[in-house]
Amino acid sequence: MNGMKQHAPIGVFDSGVGGLTVAKEIMRALPGETIVYYGDTARVPYGTKSPETVTAYSRQIAKFLMSQQVKAMVVACNTISALALETIEKEFDVPFIGVVKPGARTAAGATRNKKIGVIATEGTISSGMYESFLKSLNPEVKVYGKACPLFVALAEEGWLQDPITKQVAERYLVELKEKEIDTLVLGCTHYPLLRKVIGEVMGEKVTLVNPAYETAQELRYVLEDNHILNDSKEAAAHKFYVSDGAEKFRRIANMILPCEIEVEDVAIKSFE
Amino acid sequence: MNGMKQHAPIGVFDSGVGGLTVAKEIMRALPGETIVYYGDTARVPYGTKSPETVTAYSRQIAKFLMSQQVKAMVVACNTISALALETIEKEFDVPFIGVVKPGARTAAGATRNKKIGVIATEGTISSGMYESFLKSLNPEVKVYGKACPLFVALAEEGWLQDPITKQVAERYLVELKEKEIDTLVLGCTHYPLLRKVIGEVMGEKVTLVNPAYETAQELRYVLEDNHILNDSKEAAAHKFYVSDGAEKFRRIANMILPCEIEVEDVAIKSFE
């Protein structure tokens, strides 16, 4: 049975385009694995929604991906990982990998002075998920969270290296600098696009953690543990589904990913 | 029959909190009318969604409000008015009033040099709805549209009179200044919250048009025409429904509106 499962695809989902940065790391780390991606572009963003709504929407997406016979599920969105993962992973019969735990593990390993900053959406910060997981890894760490709601809008506007973006970053990050953190988790999949500006503001002594890389490694361990890693040299064709704006998604995806892709619109309500 | 209808409420709907600025003008202009408001806070924002998705979501909301026996419907959102109103108003048996046409009429009347700017969401600008309606009112006007996606995020962050907001406004508005417009339509219900900064950037010779006021007047004409205006001295209790985050909505609403309100969560999918 695992012999057949080996060739099944990996489900990857996000509220929109942000999770493509995670998909890219999976393609790089596990070139034999085929991805089926769902971006909920009709209902993006999730960062300001309640836990109940994020959970309901995520469940719908997971049902859709299960209908594509995936062997494992990567939740490529910090908000979903923080607010809904614990609930929905119990409802499905495949392993789920979120981005919060791998990101937290990297940060806990990287800090020297035990002061870690986390920047993310309102939903992720107020869930306290990063803090509680970091403290379970090392009760001595101090964790400082800060919601940066304008960062997503600035990244989507394409103002990546821009004096306005830098001033916004300076305002959001000043309190983390005052706490003298030495490690900063980029706890929203859009934020790595602003990495250069965030790095300039924080200074070069602060380590920036992008959970996407570590998530791809975690996926490898889980697949190996379950004896369902696909060690082919090449993946089958990746598939991308969105709930709105397939053409706009395709344009952005083709800038982020190393390969040209096709995108299909799938209304999610048929899976409610 | 119209005698009974007179006492029915007015349905008002928006993608979120922005339409409260329109609800406020209705309360002021028509103190005898009772409002039933729906804010689709779970799926906000609409400004980046496709016309098909905006139409589908708006239809669901209109069905919900019809179940509340409304006698007229105010679409208190520029994006819905531009992308979906023409389709959905044919599907229901009550008059619909959008914000685009009243706003356009005011702008067409206010301009002296026949150069009008429109700032709004991506969806509203690319629909070309303001331009085509302004040109139908006066074929001589020149219309310059500009999408300002960061304005909603800045307004929701509360950075209303802020040096960063001013720089963003200067960048977005420079091309409209170069065209020497004398009238600027604030074509998104969030933008009046940034009115002071926008006014400073454009200079005092440019007239800023807020369609909310004119929409309330248009509603009055429609109700009078149909002999269903409620001329009581006082409205019954207004009702507010949202698809997510009732408590957050209540806090914002109680800052914008002249009265304390209660808010209820209603999942919209039961009206699909």
Coordinates of C-alpha atoms in Angstrom, one line a residue:
Chain A
M1 CA 0.0 0.0 0.0
N2 CA 2.8 2.4 0.8
G3 CA 4.3 1.5 -2.6
M4 CA 1.3 3.0 -4.2
K5 CA 1.1 5.9 -1.8
Q6 CA 4.7 6.9 -2.6
H7 CA 3.6 8.2 -5.9
A8 CA 0.7 10.2 -4.5
P9 CA 1.0 14.1 -4.5
I10 CA 1.6 16.4 -1.6
G11 CA -1.2 18.8 -0.8
V12 CA -0.1 22.4 -0.1
F13 CA -2.5 25.1 0.9
D14 CA -2.5 28.8 1.8
S15 CA -4.9 31.7 1.9
G16 CA -3.4 33.0 -1.4
V17 CA 0.0 33.4 -3.0
G18 CA 2.2 33.5 0.1
G19 CA 2.4 29.7 0.4
L20 CA 4.2 29.6 -3.0
T21 CA 7.4 30.5 -1.1
V22 CA 6.9 27.2 0.8
A23 CA 6.1 25.3 -2.4
K24 CA 9.3 26.6 -3.9
E25 CA 11.3 25.2 -1.0
I26 CA 9.6 21.8 -1.2
M27 CA 10.4 21.6 -5.0
R28 CA 14.0 22.4 -4.2
A29 CA 14.4 20.0 -1.3
L30 CA 12.3 17.1 -2.6
P31 CA 12.5 17.1 -6.4
G32 CA 10.7 13.8 -6.8
E33 CA 7.5 15.0 -5.0
T34 CA 4.5 16.3 -6.9
I35 CA 2.5 19.2 -5.5
V36 CA -1.2 20.0 -5.6
Y37 CA -1.6 23.6 -4.4
Y38 CA -4.7 25.4 -3.3
G39 CA -4.7 29.2 -2.8
D40 CA -7.9 30.6 -1.3
T41 CA -7.6 33.8 -3.3
A42 CA -11.3 34.6 -3.1
R43 CA -11.2 34.9 0.7
V44 CA -7.7 36.1 1.3
P45 CA -6.5 37.4 3.8
Y46 CA -6.9 35.0 6.7
G47 CA -4.7 37.1 9.1
T48 CA -7.6 39.3 10.3
K49 CA -10.3 36.5 10.6
S50 CA -11.5 34.7 13.7
P51 CA -10.2 31.2 14.6
E52 CA -13.6 29.7 13.8
T53 CA -13.7 31.1 10.3
V54 CA -10.1 30.2 9.6
T55 CA -10.8 26.6 10.8
A56 CA -14.0 26.3 8.7
Y57 CA -12.3 27.6 5.5
S58 CA -9.2 25.4 6.1
R59 CA -11.4 22.3 6.5
Q60 CA -13.1 23.0 3.1
I61 CA -9.7 23.3 1.4
A62 CA -8.4 20.1 3.1
K63 CA -11.5 18.2 1.9
F64 CA -10.8 19.4 -1.7
L65 CA -7.1 18.3 -1.5
M66 CA -8.1 14.9 0.0
S67 CA -10.3 14.5 -3.1
Q68 CA -7.0 14.8 -5.1
Q69 CA -5.7 11.7 -3.2
V70 CA -2.8 13.5 -1.5
K71 CA -0.5 11.5 0.8
A72 CA 0.4 14.4 3.1
M73 CA -0.7 18.0 3.7
V74 CA 1.5 21.0 4.1
V75 CA -0.2 24.0 5.7
A76 CA 1.9 26.8 4.0
C77 CA 0.3 29.6 6.0
N78 CA 1.3 30.8 9.5
T79 CA -2.3 31.9 10.4
I80 CA -3.8 28.5 9.5
S81 CA -1.0 26.7 11.2
A82 CA -1.5 28.8 14.4
L83 CA -5.3 28.9 14.5
A84 CA -6.7 25.8 12.8
L85 CA -4.0 23.1 12.3
E86 CA -4.5 21.4 15.7
T87 CA -8.2 21.0 15.1
I88 CA -8.3 19.9 11.5
E89 CA -5.3 17.5 11.5
K90 CA -7.3 15.1 13.6
E91 CA -10.1 15.0 11.1
F92 CA -8.1 13.6 8.2
D93 CA -6.2 10.4 7.7
V94 CA -2.9 11.8 6.3
P95 CA 0.0 13.6 8.2
F96 CA -0.2 17.4 8.4
I97 CA 2.9 19.6 8.5
G98 CA 2.4 23.3 9.5
V99 CA 5.0 26.1 9.3
V100 CA 4.9 27.3 12.9
K101 CA 6.6 24.4 14.6
P102 CA 9.5 24.1 12.1
G103 CA 10.0 27.9 12.2
A104 CA 10.0 27.9 16.0
R105 CA 12.5 25.0 16.2
T106 CA 14.9 26.9 13.9
A107 CA 14.5 30.1 16.0
A108 CA 15.0 28.2 19.3
G109 CA 18.2 26.8 17.9
A110 CA 19.5 30.0 16.5
T111 CA 19.1 32.4 19.5
R112 CA 22.1 33.0 21.7
N113 CA 20.7 35.6 24.1
K114 CA 17.3 33.8 24.4
K115 CA 15.4 36.8 23.1
I116 CA 13.3 36.0 20.1
G117 CA 11.0 38.3 18.1
V118 CA 8.1 37.1 16.0
I119 CA 6.4 39.2 13.4
A120 CA 3.2 37.9 11.8
T121 CA -0.5 38.7 11.2
E122 CA -2.9 39.8 14.0
G123 CA -4.4 36.3 14.0
T124 CA -1.1 34.5 14.4
I125 CA 0.2 36.9 17.1
S126 CA -2.9 36.9 19.2
S127 CA -3.1 33.1 19.1
G128 CA 0.2 33.0 21.1
M129 CA 1.1 29.8 19.2
Y130 CA 4.7 30.8 18.4
E131 CA 5.3 31.9 22.0
S132 CA 3.9 28.7 23.6
F133 CA 5.7 26.4 21.2
L134 CA 9.0 28.3 21.7
K135 CA 8.6 28.1 25.4
S136 CA 7.9 24.4 25.3
L137 CA 11.2 24.0 23.4
N138 CA 13.1 26.2 25.9
P139 CA 11.3 27.6 28.9
E140 CA 14.1 30.2 29.3
V141 CA 13.4 32.1 26.0
K142 CA 11.6 35.4 26.1
V143 CA 9.3 35.9 23.1
Y144 CA 8.2 39.3 21.7
G145 CA 5.4 39.2 19.2
K146 CA 4.4 42.1 16.9
A147 CA 1.6 42.2 14.3
C148 CA 2.6 44.0 11.1
P149 CA -0.6 44.2 9.1
L150 CA 0.7 46.7 6.5
F151 CA 3.5 44.3 5.4
V152 CA 1.2 42.1 3.3
A153 CA -0.2 45.1 1.5
L154 CA 3.3 46.5 0.9
A155 CA 4.5 43.2 -0.4
E156 CA 1.5 42.8 -2.7
E157 CA 2.0 46.4 -4.0
G158 CA 5.6 45.3 -4.9
W159 CA 7.2 48.1 -2.8
L160 CA 9.9 45.6 -1.7
Q161 CA 12.9 47.9 -1.4
D162 CA 11.3 51.2 -0.8
P163 CA 11.8 54.2 1.5
I164 CA 8.1 54.0 2.6
T165 CA 8.4 50.3 3.4
K166 CA 11.5 51.1 5.4
Q167 CA 9.7 53.7 7.5
V168 CA 6.8 51.3 8.1
A169 CA 9.3 48.6 9.2
E170 CA 11.1 51.1 11.5
R171 CA 7.9 51.9 13.2
Y172 CA 6.7 48.3 13.6
L173 CA 10.1 46.9 14.6
V174 CA 11.3 49.6 17.0
E175 CA 9.9 47.8 20.1
L176 CA 11.6 44.6 19.1
K177 CA 14.9 46.4 18.7
E178 CA 14.5 47.9 22.2
K179 CA 14.1 44.4 23.6
E180 CA 17.5 43.5 22.0
I181 CA 16.2 40.3 20.3
D182 CA 18.9 38.4 18.4
T183 CA 16.5 36.3 16.3
L184 CA 13.5 37.3 14.4
V185 CA 10.9 34.8 12.9
L186 CA 9.3 36.0 9.7
G187 CA 6.0 34.5 10.7
C188 CA 3.9 35.2 7.6
T189 CA 4.7 33.8 4.2
H190 CA 4.6 37.2 2.6
Y191 CA 7.3 38.7 4.9
P192 CA 10.4 37.0 3.3
L193 CA 9.6 39.2 0.3
L194 CA 10.5 42.2 2.5
R195 CA 13.6 40.5 4.0
K196 CA 16.1 43.0 2.7
V197 CA 14.3 46.0 4.3
I198 CA 13.6 44.1 7.6
G199 CA 17.3 43.0 7.7
E200 CA 18.5 46.6 7.2
V201 CA 16.2 47.9 10.0
M202 CA 17.1 45.1 12.5
G203 CA 20.8 45.2 11.8
E204 CA 23.1 42.4 10.7
K205 CA 23.5 40.9 14.2
V206 CA 19.9 39.7 14.2
T207 CA 19.2 36.3 12.5
L208 CA 16.1 36.3 10.3
V209 CA 14.3 32.9 10.3
N210 CA 12.2 32.0 7.2
P211 CA 10.1 28.9 8.3
A212 CA 9.6 27.8 4.6
Y213 CA 13.0 26.2 4.4
E214 CA 12.7 24.2 7.6
T215 CA 9.1 23.2 6.7
A216 CA 10.4 21.4 3.6
Q217 CA 13.0 19.5 5.7
E218 CA 10.3 18.5 8.2
L219 CA 8.2 17.2 5.3
R220 CA 11.1 15.0 4.3
Y221 CA 11.3 13.4 7.8
V222 CA 7.6 12.8 7.9
L223 CA 7.6 11.1 4.5
E224 CA 10.6 9.0 5.4
D225 CA 9.1 8.0 8.7
N226 CA 5.9 6.9 6.9
H227 CA 7.9 5.2 4.1
I228 CA 6.1 7.2 1.5
L229 CA 9.0 9.5 0.3
N230 CA 9.1 9.6 -3.5
D231 CA 12.7 9.3 -4.5
S232 CA 12.1 9.7 -8.3
K233 CA 14.5 12.1 -10.0
E234 CA 11.7 14.2 -11.3
A235 CA 8.2 15.2 -10.2
A236 CA 5.0 14.8 -12.2
A237 CA 3.3 18.0 -13.3
H238 CA 2.5 20.2 -10.3
K239 CA -1.1 21.4 -10.1
F240 CA -2.4 24.7 -8.9
Y241 CA -6.0 25.6 -7.9
V242 CA -7.3 28.9 -6.7
S243 CA -10.8 30.2 -5.7
D244 CA -10.5 33.4 -7.7
G245 CA -8.3 35.2 -10.2
A246 CA -6.4 32.3 -11.8
E247 CA -4.6 34.6 -14.3
K248 CA -3.3 37.0 -11.6
F249 CA -2.1 34.1 -9.5
R250 CA -0.3 32.5 -12.5
R251 CA 1.6 35.7 -13.1
I252 CA 2.8 36.0 -9.5
A253 CA 3.6 32.2 -9.3
N254 CA 5.7 32.3 -12.4
M255 CA 7.9 35.0 -10.8
I256 CA 8.3 33.0 -7.5
L257 CA 8.6 29.4 -8.8
P258 CA 11.4 28.0 -10.9
C259 CA 8.9 26.5 -13.5
E260 CA 6.0 27.8 -15.6
I261 CA 2.7 26.6 -14.3
E262 CA -1.0 26.4 -15.2
V263 CA -3.7 27.4 -12.8
E264 CA -7.3 26.4 -12.5
D265 CA -10.3 28.1 -10.8
V266 CA -12.1 25.8 -8.3
A267 CA -15.1 27.1 -6.3
I268 CA -14.5 25.8 -2.8
K269 CA -18.1 25.8 -1.7
S270 CA -18.8 22.5 -3.4
F271 CA -16.6 21.0 -0.7
E272 CA -18.3 22.5 2.3
Chain B
M1 CA -49.7 47.5 0.6
N2 CA -47.4 50.5 0.5
G3 CA -48.8 51.5 3.9
M4 CA -47.3 48.3 5.3
K5 CA -44.1 48.5 3.3
Q6 CA -43.5 52.0 4.7
H7 CA -42.5 50.5 8.0
A8 CA -40.2 47.9 6.5
P9 CA -36.4 48.4 7.0
I10 CA -33.7 49.4 4.5
G11 CA -31.1 46.8 3.7
V12 CA -27.6 48.2 3.6
F13 CA -24.6 46.0 2.7
D14 CA -20.9 46.2 2.4
S15 CA -17.8 44.0 2.3
G16 CA -17.0 45.1 5.9
V17 CA -17.0 48.2 8.0
G18 CA -16.6 50.8 5.3
G19 CA -20.3 51.0 4.5
L20 CA -21.0 52.3 8.0
T21 CA -20.0 55.7 6.7
V22 CA -23.0 55.4 4.3
A23 CA -25.3 54.0 7.1
K24 CA -24.4 57.1 9.2
E25 CA -25.5 59.5 6.4
I26 CA -28.8 57.6 6.0
M27 CA -29.5 57.8 9.7
R28 CA -28.8 61.6 9.5
A29 CA -30.8 62.2 6.4
L30 CA -33.7 59.9 7.0
P31 CA -34.2 59.6 10.8
G32 CA -37.4 57.6 10.5
E33 CA -35.8 54.8 8.5
T34 CA -34.6 51.6 10.2
I35 CA -31.5 49.9 8.9
V36 CA -30.6 46.2 8.6
Y37 CA -26.8 46.2 7.8
Y38 CA -24.8 43.2 6.6
G39 CA -20.9 43.4 6.6
D40 CA -19.2 40.5 5.0
T41 CA -16.2 40.7 7.4
A42 CA -15.2 37.1 6.8
R43 CA -14.5 37.6 3.1
V44 CA -13.4 41.3 3.1
P45 CA -11.8 42.9 1.1
Y46 CA -13.8 42.8 -2.2
G47 CA -11.6 45.3 -4.0
T48 CA -9.1 42.7 -5.3
K49 CA -11.7 40.0 -6.2
S50 CA -13.0 39.2 -9.7
P51 CA -16.4 40.5 -10.9
E52 CA -17.8 36.9 -10.8
T53 CA -16.8 36.4 -7.1
V54 CA -18.1 39.8 -6.1
T55 CA -21.4 39.1 -7.8
A56 CA -21.8 35.7 -6.2
Y57 CA -21.0 37.0 -2.7
S58 CA -23.3 40.0 -3.2
R59 CA -26.2 37.8 -4.3
Q60 CA -25.8 35.8 -1.1
I61 CA -26.0 38.9 1.1
A62 CA -28.9 40.3 -0.8
K63 CA -30.8 37.0 -0.3
F64 CA -30.1 37.3 3.4
L65 CA -31.4 40.8 3.6
M66 CA -34.5 39.9 1.6
S67 CA -35.2 37.4 4.3
Q68 CA -35.4 40.4 6.7
Q69 CA -38.2 41.9 4.6
V70 CA -36.4 45.0 3.5
K71 CA -38.2 47.5 1.3
A72 CA -35.1 48.8 -0.5
M73 CA -31.4 47.9 -0.7
V74 CA -28.4 50.3 -0.5
V75 CA -25.2 48.8 -1.8
A76 CA -22.8 50.8 0.4
C77 CA -19.6 49.6 -1.3
N78 CA -18.1 51.1 -4.4
T79 CA -16.6 47.7 -5.6
I80 CA -20.0 45.9 -5.4
S81 CA -21.8 49.0 -7.0
A82 CA -19.3 48.9 -9.9
L83 CA -19.0 45.2 -10.5
A84 CA -22.2 43.5 -9.4
L85 CA -25.1 45.9 -9.0
E86 CA -26.3 45.9 -12.6
T87 CA -26.6 42.1 -12.5
I88 CA -28.1 41.5 -9.1
E89 CA -30.6 44.4 -9.0
K90 CA -32.6 42.6 -11.7
E91 CA -32.9 39.5 -9.6
F92 CA -34.8 41.0 -6.6
D93 CA -38.1 42.8 -6.3
V94 CA -37.0 45.9 -4.4
P95 CA -35.2 49.1 -5.6
F96 CA -31.4 49.0 -5.4
I97 CA -29.3 52.1 -4.8
G98 CA -25.5 52.0 -5.3
V99 CA -22.9 54.6 -4.4
V100 CA -21.2 55.0 -7.8
K101 CA -24.0 56.8 -9.6
P102 CA -24.8 59.4 -6.8
G103 CA -21.0 60.0 -6.4
A104 CA -20.5 60.5 -10.1
R105 CA -23.5 62.9 -10.3
T106 CA -22.0 65.1 -7.6
A107 CA -18.6 65.1 -9.2
A108 CA -20.0 65.9 -12.7
G109 CA -21.9 68.9 -11.0
A110 CA -18.8 70.1 -9.0
T111 CA -16.2 70.2 -11.7
R112 CA -15.4 73.4 -13.5
N113 CA -12.5 72.5 -15.7
K114 CA -14.0 69.1 -16.6
K115 CA -11.1 67.1 -15.2
I116 CA -12.2 64.6 -12.6
G117 CA -10.0 62.1 -10.7
V118 CA -11.4 58.9 -9.1
I119 CA -9.5 57.0 -6.5
A120 CA -10.8 53.5 -5.5
T121 CA -9.9 49.8 -5.3
E122 CA -8.4 47.9 -8.2
G123 CA -11.7 46.3 -8.9
T124 CA -13.6 49.5 -9.1
I125 CA -11.0 51.3 -11.3
S126 CA -10.6 48.4 -13.7
S127 CA -14.4 48.1 -14.1
G128 CA -14.3 51.6 -15.7
M129 CA -17.7 52.2 -14.1
Y130 CA -17.1 55.7 -12.8
E131 CA -15.6 56.8 -16.1
S132 CA -18.5 55.5 -18.2
F133 CA -21.1 56.9 -15.9
L134 CA -19.4 60.3 -15.7
K135 CA -19.1 60.4 -19.5
S136 CA -22.8 59.6 -19.9
L137 CA -23.5 62.6 -17.7
N138 CA -21.2 64.9 -19.6
P139 CA -19.3 63.6 -22.7
E140 CA -16.8 66.4 -22.3
V141 CA -15.3 65.4 -19.0
K142 CA -11.9 63.7 -18.8
V143 CA -11.7 61.1 -16.1
Y144 CA -8.5 59.9 -14.5
G145 CA -8.7 56.8 -12.3
K146 CA -6.1 55.5 -9.8
A147 CA -6.2 52.4 -7.6
C148 CA -4.8 53.1 -4.1
P149 CA -4.7 49.6 -2.5
L150 CA -2.7 50.7 0.6
F151 CA -5.3 53.2 1.7
V152 CA -7.6 50.6 3.1
A153 CA -4.8 49.0 5.1
L154 CA -3.7 52.4 6.4
A155 CA -7.2 53.4 7.4
E156 CA -7.7 50.1 9.2
E157 CA -4.4 50.5 11.0
G158 CA -5.7 53.9 12.2
W159 CA -2.8 55.9 10.7
L160 CA -5.3 58.6 9.6
Q161 CA -3.1 61.7 10.0
D162 CA 0.3 60.3 9.7
P163 CA 3.6 61.2 7.9
I164 CA 3.7 57.7 6.3
T165 CA 0.1 58.0 5.1
K166 CA 1.0 61.4 3.6
Q167 CA 3.9 60.0 1.7
V168 CA 1.8 57.1 0.3
A169 CA -0.9 59.6 -0.7
E170 CA 1.8 61.8 -2.4
R171 CA 3.0 58.8 -4.4
Y172 CA -0.5 57.6 -5.4
L173 CA -1.9 61.1 -6.2
V174 CA 1.1 62.7 -8.0
E175 CA -0.3 61.7 -11.4
L176 CA -3.7 63.1 -10.7
K177 CA -2.1 66.4 -9.6
E178 CA -0.2 66.5 -12.9
K179 CA -3.4 66.1 -14.8
E180 CA -4.7 69.2 -13.0
I181 CA -8.0 67.7 -11.9
D182 CA -10.3 70.0 -9.9
T183 CA -12.6 67.3 -8.5
L184 CA -11.6 64.0 -6.8
V185 CA -14.1 61.2 -6.0
L186 CA -13.3 59.2 -2.9
G187 CA -14.5 56.1 -4.6
C188 CA -14.0 53.6 -1.7
T189 CA -15.9 53.9 1.6
H190 CA -12.7 53.7 3.6
Y191 CA -11.1 56.7 1.9
P192 CA -13.1 59.5 3.6
L193 CA -11.3 58.4 6.8
L194 CA -8.1 59.7 5.1
R195 CA -9.8 62.8 3.9
K196 CA -7.6 65.3 5.8
V197 CA -4.3 63.8 4.4
I198 CA -5.8 63.5 0.8
G199 CA -7.0 67.1 1.0
E200 CA -3.5 68.4 2.1
V201 CA -1.8 66.5 -0.7
M202 CA -4.3 67.6 -3.4
G203 CA -4.5 71.3 -2.2
E204 CA -7.6 73.3 -1.3
K205 CA -8.6 74.1 -4.9
V206 CA -9.6 70.4 -5.5
T207 CA -13.1 69.4 -4.4
L208 CA -13.3 66.1 -2.6
V209 CA -16.5 64.1 -3.3
N210 CA -17.7 61.6 -0.7
P211 CA -20.5 59.6 -2.3
A212 CA -22.0 58.6 1.0
Y213 CA -23.9 61.9 1.5
E214 CA -25.4 61.9 -2.0
T215 CA -26.4 58.2 -1.7
A216 CA -28.6 59.0 1.3
Q217 CA -30.3 61.8 -0.8
E218 CA -30.8 59.4 -3.7
L219 CA -32.4 56.9 -1.3
R220 CA -34.8 59.5 -0.2
Y221 CA -36.0 60.2 -3.8
V222 CA -36.4 56.5 -4.5
L223 CA -38.5 56.0 -1.4
E224 CA -40.6 59.0 -2.1
D225 CA -41.1 57.9 -5.8
N226 CA -42.3 54.5 -4.5
H227 CA -44.4 56.1 -1.8
I228 CA -42.6 54.0 0.9
L229 CA -40.7 56.7 2.8
N230 CA -41.1 56.3 6.5
D231 CA -41.7 59.8 7.9
S232 CA -41.8 58.7 11.6
K233 CA -39.7 60.9 13.9
E234 CA -37.7 58.0 15.1
A235 CA -36.4 54.8 13.7
A236 CA -36.9 51.3 15.2
A237 CA -33.7 49.6 16.5
H238 CA -31.2 49.2 13.7
K239 CA -29.8 45.7 13.2
F240 CA -26.2 44.8 12.3
Y241 CA -25.1 41.4 11.0
V242 CA -21.5 40.3 10.1
S243 CA -20.0 37.1 8.8
D244 CA -17.1 37.2 11.2
G245 CA -15.7 39.1 14.2
A246 CA -18.9 40.7 15.7
E247 CA -17.0 42.2 18.7
K248 CA -14.4 43.9 16.5
F249 CA -17.1 45.2 14.2
R250 CA -19.1 46.6 17.2
R251 CA -16.0 48.5 18.5
I252 CA -15.4 50.2 15.1
A253 CA -19.1 50.9 14.5
N254 CA -19.6 52.5 17.9
M255 CA -16.8 55.0 16.9
I256 CA -18.4 55.8 13.5
L257 CA -22.1 55.8 14.3
P258 CA -24.0 58.2 16.5
C259 CA -25.6 55.4 18.5
E260 CA -24.5 52.3 20.4
I261 CA -25.3 49.1 18.5
E262 CA -25.4 45.4 18.9
V263 CA -24.0 43.0 16.3
E264 CA -24.8 39.4 15.5
D265 CA -22.7 36.8 13.6
V266 CA -24.6 35.2 10.7
A267 CA -22.9 32.6 8.5
I268 CA -23.8 33.6 4.9
K269 CA -23.4 30.2 3.3
S270 CA -26.9 29.1 4.4
F271 CA -28.2 31.7 1.9
E272 CA -26.2 30.4 -1.0

